[in-house]
Amino acid sequence: MFSTILIANRGEIACRVIRTAKKMGIKTVAVCSQADIDAVHVRMADHYVVIGPPPSTESYLQAERILQAMKDTGAQAVHPGYGFLSENAAFAQAVDKAGLVFIGPPPKAIAAMGDKIESKKLANKAGVNTIPGHMGIIKDIKETVRVANDIGYPVMIKASAGGGGKGMRVAYNDDEACEGFQSARNEAKSSFGDDRIFIEKFIEQPRHIEIQILADGHGNTVYLGERECSIQRRHQKVIEEAPSPFVDPEMRKQMGEQAVALAKAVGYRSAGTVELVAGADKNFYFLEMNTRLQVEHPVTELVTGLDLVEWMIRIAAGEKLPFDQDQVTLNGWALEARVYAEDPTRNFLPSIGRLVKYREPEESQGIRVDSGVSEGSDISMFYDPMIAKLCSFAQNRNDAITRMRTALDEYYIRGPRHNIAFLSDLMCHPRFIAGDLTTHFIAEEYPDGFHGGTITPQERDLFVAVATFVHLRIMSRAATISGQLPGHERVVGHDWVVVEGDTHAPVTVSPIEDQGYEITSGDKVFSLRSDWQLGMTHFRAVVDHESLVMQVERNGPYYRLIRGGRILDVMVLTAHQAHLQKFMLSKKVADMSDYLLSPMPGLLVSVAVEEGQDIQAGDQLAVVEAMKMENVLRAERDGVVKSIEAEVGQSLDVDQPILRFS
């Protein structure tokens, strides 16, 4: 077994590998860019090496520097995690050539499966179902349109070396094909240094199913069940689960056996994943093989009881799998929610900044958190915006969903915008609960983006009751420390008005035993008992004999209440205060309608118009790159470009003007 390994990655996956290595008694070496010197994975490792400036192209993608770090620290093996160099055959080959060990598959297998065109040919030869498409490299826009029409719309335009949703576009007509070709090629070149593009038929109403395999160097290969990864946006997975609510035992066996056949055909060794797309008729087709550890591997670990990182290390060290396919069992149900630094209310655009406050749910038998950040960490524009992976586990899917909901309510993040509320709303969605999933789920159910979950009248009454409880605690504390003269003590009343927008709702309060109040809101009477005190981020209570967790915070005169993806801002006032509040003037917001504003922090890649140019609604105006993804900004209405406010190559802040219209 190795005594020291180097982790050629950052963030949560680096921390994940370090945890297993420590459990195995193996020393670890972390590498980091200058932006990550204070990162959690650096603090966790036994040693660290700074390998370059913040951009990944100058640090985490510098294979020579990583090899030198291995030699300098005495690391015998390297675990690449996912992304960066994890599927770089040249890097794996260089590691082998240096007499060191790459904790992953052989270079030939990486090369064979890393090229989506060649991998599809190999899959077809190995007897794996494949999607109809054009197997050649697409040279230009003209060929893109011709091939797309030959296949028949809709088509998927994909980077041959792509992954993680980058370098992928769906086109339903010639115009979208032309634009998709250019954007997919640009993203692929920026992310992978390889701009080759191919096209295949896009299957409508698809489900994204993947099979996890393990193969040792002694000819043994097993599949570890499937993962459902259909909840995606921009081809980036958001929710994963194991097993799939769609897959039956016969389908699982067929998919698993085909995945094993493909792995054996390319001489695979280590952990790997065969990704498939399945239609409503339960026919499935090969998408690609990921020759690395998947982001969503924890759900497979939870239902199989296997540590995939440990087995990657053991297999790399030459060990043999001690079990065969008949001994692989799936127990229970696991869900994974990816916690991203992004703004769901602005079409899920990335968000950056410092984690001013960061509290994870407490880990337990049914809750697992894989993260690479801590309070004070920076979410940088240079890297992927994922903050953490939150997993829940139970004996059945409904209980796993319930645990996930509670854990999401416990998660507390302040600083950059995040998607916790959106994840919570997903967990409450009737269609998700029913398991009626496709890769179009988010686009279909949230066509205008996410702007907070819909609050029912019953939920609103509960939110109002909690806000009143919190306000009473704050007012009672203020009364005890106000220093008033004896006989002139401040009295906290029992009648209040809760203001939400233009709505004024009377609330009546009566104290009860065990630090509680009986609160009447609308036609509902709530009995709340809680030890909540000023400064607590979460309101934990027993409400009518049931447990409740809700986030609560002060925002000026308002209380912001958050639970299950529902957000409510209210004021709790006396009747006199509520009367006066009606006469308060609202602050006018500056009119920026004549500007094109950057919707996210990022790099201005291009400006497609000139000063004085006439534009029409839908015209491309500019391209902003953030987190390695290109975002095309279009005109919302007809107009004329009055001035260009930013330069190509400039780093933009959110809401920074790019163009002004006349």
PDB file of N, CA, C and O in Angstrom, residues 304-326:
ATOM      1  N   THR A 304     -24.636   0.980  -1.168  1.00  0.00           N
ATOM      2  CA  THR A 304     -23.846  -0.262  -1.272  1.00  0.00           C
ATOM      3  C   THR A 304     -22.969  -0.499  -0.052  1.00  0.00           C
ATOM      4  O   THR A 304     -22.527  -1.637   0.172  1.00  0.00           O
ATOM      5  N   GLY A 305     -22.693   0.546   0.728  1.00  0.00           N
ATOM      6  CA  GLY A 305     -21.803   0.405   1.873  1.00  0.00           C
ATOM      7  C   GLY A 305     -20.331   0.361   1.487  1.00  0.00           C
ATOM      8  O   GLY A 305     -19.474   0.069   2.329  1.00  0.00           O
ATOM      9  N   LEU A 306     -20.010   0.652   0.228  1.00  0.00           N
ATOM     10  CA  LEU A 306     -18.627   0.617  -0.255  1.00  0.00           C
ATOM     11  C   LEU A 306     -18.043   2.022  -0.315  1.00  0.00           C
ATOM     12  O   LEU A 306     -18.741   2.970  -0.666  1.00  0.00           O
ATOM     13  N   ASP A 307     -16.758   2.152   0.001  1.00  0.00           N
ATOM     14  CA  ASP A 307     -16.034   3.408  -0.139  1.00  0.00           C
ATOM     15  C   ASP A 307     -15.321   3.360  -1.489  1.00  0.00           C
ATOM     16  O   ASP A 307     -14.309   2.675  -1.652  1.00  0.00           O
ATOM     17  N   LEU A 308     -15.832   4.084  -2.470  1.00  0.00           N
ATOM     18  CA  LEU A 308     -15.283   4.013  -3.823  1.00  0.00           C
ATOM     19  C   LEU A 308     -13.867   4.579  -3.901  1.00  0.00           C
ATOM     20  O   LEU A 308     -13.043   4.081  -4.672  1.00  0.00           O
ATOM     21  N   VAL A 309     -13.586   5.616  -3.125  1.00  0.00           N
ATOM     22  CA  VAL A 309     -12.231   6.175  -3.120  1.00  0.00           C
ATOM     23  C   VAL A 309     -11.246   5.150  -2.568  1.00  0.00           C
ATOM     24  O   VAL A 309     -10.147   4.964  -3.103  1.00  0.00           O
ATOM     25  N   GLU A 310     -11.645   4.473  -1.509  1.00  0.00           N
ATOM     26  CA  GLU A 310     -10.778   3.446  -0.934  1.00  0.00           C
ATOM     27  C   GLU A 310     -10.484   2.359  -1.964  1.00  0.00           C
ATOM     28  O   GLU A 310      -9.329   1.916  -2.101  1.00  0.00           O
ATOM     29  N   TRP A 311     -11.523   1.946  -2.711  1.00  0.00           N
ATOM     30  CA  TRP A 311     -11.292   0.872  -3.676  1.00  0.00           C
ATOM     31  C   TRP A 311     -10.493   1.349  -4.888  1.00  0.00           C
ATOM     32  O   TRP A 311      -9.747   0.580  -5.487  1.00  0.00           O
ATOM     33  N   MET A 312     -10.603   2.613  -5.225  1.00  0.00           N
ATOM     34  CA  MET A 312      -9.729   3.155  -6.269  1.00  0.00           C
ATOM     35  C   MET A 312      -8.259   3.061  -5.845  1.00  0.00           C
ATOM     36  O   MET A 312      -7.386   2.678  -6.636  1.00  0.00           O
ATOM     37  N   ILE A 313      -8.017   3.399  -4.587  1.00  0.00           N
ATOM     38  CA  ILE A 313      -6.645   3.350  -4.072  1.00  0.00           C
ATOM     39  C   ILE A 313      -6.150   1.909  -3.993  1.00  0.00           C
ATOM     40  O   ILE A 313      -5.024   1.594  -4.405  1.00  0.00           O
ATOM     41  N   ARG A 314      -7.000   1.028  -3.482  1.00  0.00           N
ATOM     42  CA  ARG A 314      -6.592  -0.381  -3.333  1.00  0.00           C
ATOM     43  C   ARG A 314      -6.344  -1.028  -4.701  1.00  0.00           C
ATOM     44  O   ARG A 314      -5.382  -1.788  -4.871  1.00  0.00           O
ATOM     45  N   ILE A 315      -7.206  -0.740  -5.657  1.00  0.00           N
ATOM     46  CA  ILE A 315      -7.021  -1.304  -7.000  1.00  0.00           C
ATOM     47  C   ILE A 315      -5.733  -0.773  -7.623  1.00  0.00           C
ATOM     48  O   ILE A 315      -4.975  -1.520  -8.255  1.00  0.00           O
ATOM     49  N   ALA A 316      -5.460   0.519  -7.448  1.00  0.00           N
ATOM     50  CA  ALA A 316      -4.232   1.110  -7.984  1.00  0.00           C
ATOM     51  C   ALA A 316      -2.998   0.488  -7.352  1.00  0.00           C
ATOM     52  O   ALA A 316      -1.926   0.412  -7.973  1.00  0.00           O
ATOM     53  N   ALA A 317      -3.150   0.032  -6.096  1.00  0.00           N
ATOM     54  CA  ALA A 317      -2.032  -0.610  -5.396  1.00  0.00           C
ATOM     55  C   ALA A 317      -1.914  -2.091  -5.754  1.00  0.00           C
ATOM     56  O   ALA A 317      -1.047  -2.792  -5.219  1.00  0.00           O
ATOM     57  N   GLY A 318      -2.800  -2.579  -6.649  1.00  0.00           N
ATOM     58  CA  GLY A 318      -2.696  -3.956  -7.135  1.00  0.00           C
ATOM     59  C   GLY A 318      -3.589  -4.951  -6.439  1.00  0.00           C
ATOM     60  O   GLY A 318      -3.516  -6.153  -6.724  1.00  0.00           O
ATOM     61  N   GLU A 319      -4.465  -4.495  -5.545  1.00  0.00           N
ATOM     62  CA  GLU A 319      -5.325  -5.421  -4.823  1.00  0.00           C
ATOM     63  C   GLU A 319      -6.465  -5.942  -5.706  1.00  0.00           C
ATOM     64  O   GLU A 319      -6.862  -5.307  -6.685  1.00  0.00           O
ATOM     65  N   LYS A 320      -6.991  -7.077  -5.321  1.00  0.00           N
ATOM     66  CA  LYS A 320      -8.069  -7.738  -6.044  1.00  0.00           C
ATOM     67  C   LYS A 320      -9.395  -7.485  -5.334  1.00  0.00           C
ATOM     68  O   LYS A 320      -9.456  -7.450  -4.099  1.00  0.00           O
ATOM     69  N   LEU A 321     -10.466  -7.290  -6.116  1.00  0.00           N
ATOM     70  CA  LEU A 321     -11.790  -7.131  -5.512  1.00  0.00           C
ATOM     71  C   LEU A 321     -12.158  -8.406  -4.749  1.00  0.00           C
ATOM     72  O   LEU A 321     -12.095  -9.500  -5.320  1.00  0.00           O
ATOM     73  N   PRO A 322     -12.562  -8.292  -3.472  1.00  0.00           N
ATOM     74  CA  PRO A 322     -12.867  -9.484  -2.678  1.00  0.00           C
ATOM     75  C   PRO A 322     -14.315  -9.955  -2.823  1.00  0.00           C
ATOM     76  O   PRO A 322     -14.758 -10.825  -2.073  1.00  0.00           O
ATOM     77  N   PHE A 323     -15.064  -9.371  -3.754  1.00  0.00           N
ATOM     78  CA  PHE A 323     -16.466  -9.754  -3.943  1.00  0.00           C
ATOM     79  C   PHE A 323     -16.767  -9.823  -5.437  1.00  0.00           C
ATOM     80  O   PHE A 323     -16.086  -9.217  -6.268  1.00  0.00           O
ATOM     81  N   ASP A 324     -17.806 -10.585  -5.794  1.00  0.00           N
ATOM     82  CA  ASP A 324     -18.227 -10.674  -7.194  1.00  0.00           C
ATOM     83  C   ASP A 324     -19.606 -10.038  -7.342  1.00  0.00           C
ATOM     84  O   ASP A 324     -20.168  -9.499  -6.379  1.00  0.00           O
ATOM     85  N   GLN A 325     -20.174 -10.126  -8.538  1.00  0.00           N
ATOM     86  CA  GLN A 325     -21.438  -9.442  -8.809  1.00  0.00           C
ATOM     87  C   GLN A 325     -22.573  -9.931  -7.913  1.00  0.00           C
ATOM     88  O   GLN A 325     -23.401  -9.130  -7.461  1.00  0.00           O
ATOM     89  N   ASP A 326     -22.606 -11.209  -7.623  1.00  0.00           N
ATOM     90  CA  ASP A 326     -23.687 -11.750  -6.802  1.00  0.00           C
ATOM     91  C   ASP A 326     -23.651 -11.218  -5.369  1.00  0.00           C
ATOM     92  O   ASP A 326     -24.659 -11.266  -4.664  1.00  0.00           O
TER      93      ASP A 326
END
